[in-house]
């Protein structure tokens, strides 16, 4: 069995590469102070929009700041927001899913219809409305980027709960006198973990993109904090003349999102018996 | 036809093509074209927005004025040098006390509906501007007019309620264009879309959000316009406008962003026209409360910012570093100086003023309203961080920004705010009184930094009474010095207007108020 899984994993080179890339991003983010020569916000206006050089390996941006430093420090923001956003949508989504799956039909339809309402809105529009309504700042940003993921977690959890609640071990637990909360968290939830992890990985890609999208529009992370979307937004004015300033943060963003998606797809294949041969 | 003949024909065709292509890339100024204006052609002018209304008395923004000022004329016109020039009035005389202005009207001028232009026509226009309720936007320009006296059919006199020797400038503002009195009585409700003026062009068609087509006024009283037709088209995106110019779809494009200038300059088929502009961009410091209420702190902040670097690196060198609190093309300008970029000096002044490192300040900036506003604000944030301030930059869309810098002094919430100002009439009083007179404090008017100095108030009021520029000059010079020393702003730069022109366009010279009079424009024949 174990050997079989490993063999499958080897087949999923994409997933492994995704995991490696993600680990590299995490390492970069953690080691940011050690990896950078220039401060991310140190501005040298007289040397702005310089092409890559020995001193500035990826060139300088429109205010003469080191693009490499800003990308590295920006990874902290992106990863942090990713974790916070996924945690927000995951925790709320799973709780609502358990509630919907294990309580009566009335609560269930209430929860699920609420989720339908949430899914009606396009994710970026919902995020813009929320940031505008809640005001700027990191907490409201987390809500804005996380809210779209909630229904996905809820629906997934509920679907699994519905099949699990009929299984013998859940019935046995109930017969043994376990209380509803005990059944939910002790017996049902652990058996949903795999698909939820997959879902979480896939949602993180969207969350990273949404954070950068909001920042691009000026609604997310505020200057001078280095953030990829903000960097792209500021540099796009010089896209024709100095493409490097918009290209590198774009590449950093693209690579992370591809890695997260590859990892999510691979994990799904790995954990889902239907995809395993 | 034999093969040999076909081959020969092909050679001739190819040779012809090569010659034609060589003709296309020929440099401008080759003797093939004449330098004398020629009649004919259609000129397409592309700017950021469609007109809001063609009723000049109701208009408040220059995108509309650029269209209406081809159709309507003023008693006095602002010359491209920024001073008043004869328009529908041949001459004028300001009384020595600055309390009345007598104008001699041009004879033989007719509106395009056949109505004669005379004193009665001026009377009808002034009546409409002063008596319509709710007040028309044009009323602010004639706010000081007490009475219009018709002396004879071609002589009139404006009596003012207080001295305003700069009144001729006010008459040159596009908002006080002369509309046909018959139209004012019969078509007044249609004036937003119908026009009857005396100008070099007449309205042919306005397709909202798409184009305004103007034809030459064949019966114009002066030298008629050279081009047959002018088409104004809106294109909000600067990149779109640039592409329209490069593809030949546009002959003139307005408001080219500085970042695109080098690209246009590299294109041999177009040229870039940089024209002076009466606009100064600055950072208003809150003179009323907070750490910036101390002049020493304000001077420190001026030393902390490298204006030359901002001009060179963000505006790509297009503009001039401010060396006075007014643009150099406006009367009243006199060179005072610049605060040198000196971080050590800035730190020292801040320490002397007792400002501790890490002090928090709030900096408001609009985004996309003024040339490179957001980029400039970020650079300034960087510079102020350098001298130890903790700057929180609040980027707001225009309406929200404006409401935040339009609060009464006691409720004001900004320490710094990026602003820009150009006097609509290009006259010094409009600029100075709006910016520095204590009676102009926000929210009433544009003195948003709450600058107040009794000497300045007195000098400005005195200048309003002086009948000539020469007599006003020493007064404004003193104002410039006082304002510079008290540093109510971080002085940044004066902007310049940037247009992109197709090589065939000639005779275009924008006024410092962003007006482009197309009467003298003509198109080279290829």
Coordinates of C-alpha atoms in Angstrom, one line a residue, chain A residues 41-50 62-63 65 70 136 218 221-224 230 233-234 236-238 240-242, chain B residues 239 257 259-260 262-263 306 308-310 312-314 316 372 374-375 378-383 386 391 393-396:
Chain A
X41 CA 11.2 50.7 0.7
X42 CA 14.6 52.4 0.3
X43 CA 14.0 54.9 -2.4
X44 CA 16.6 56.3 -4.7
X45 CA 14.6 58.3 -7.2
X46 CA 17.5 59.4 -9.2
X47 CA 18.1 55.8 -10.2
X48 CA 14.5 54.8 -11.0
X49 CA 13.5 52.4 -13.8
X50 CA 17.0 51.0 -14.2
X62 CA 9.4 53.8 -10.7
X63 CA 10.7 55.2 -7.4
X65 CA 13.5 50.8 -5.2
X70 CA 10.3 44.1 -3.0
X136 CA -9.2 49.4 4.4
X218 CA -5.6 50.3 -5.0
X221 CA -2.3 46.4 0.6
X222 CA -1.4 50.1 0.9
X223 CA 1.9 51.7 -0.1
X224 CA 4.8 51.8 0.6
X230 CA 0.7 47.0 -6.2
X233 CA -0.2 48.4 -11.0
X234 CA 2.5 51.1 -10.4
X236 CA 2.2 49.3 -15.9
X237 CA 2.5 52.9 -16.8
X238 CA 6.0 52.1 -18.0
X240 CA 6.1 49.9 -23.1
X241 CA 9.4 51.5 -22.1
X242 CA 10.5 49.6 -19.0
Chain B
X239 CA -2.7 54.9 -24.2
X257 CA 1.4 61.2 -20.1
X259 CA 6.0 58.3 -19.6
X260 CA 4.8 58.1 -23.2
X262 CA 9.9 59.2 -25.3
X263 CA 7.9 56.7 -27.3
X306 CA 14.1 66.5 -3.8
X308 CA 14.4 68.2 -9.0
X309 CA 14.4 64.3 -8.8
X310 CA 10.6 64.2 -8.9
X312 CA 13.3 64.5 -13.8
X313 CA 12.4 61.0 -12.9
X314 CA 8.7 60.9 -12.5
X316 CA 10.5 62.8 -17.2
X372 CA 1.4 61.5 -11.9
X374 CA -0.1 59.1 -7.0
X375 CA 3.5 58.5 -8.0
X378 CA 4.6 58.0 -3.0
X379 CA 8.0 59.5 -3.7
X380 CA 7.3 62.3 -1.1
X381 CA 6.2 59.7 1.4
X382 CA 9.6 58.0 0.8
X383 CA 11.4 61.3 1.3
X386 CA 13.9 59.4 5.3
X391 CA 3.7 59.0 6.9
X393 CA -0.6 57.8 2.7
X394 CA -4.3 57.9 2.1
X395 CA -5.2 57.5 -1.6
X396 CA -8.7 58.5 -2.3

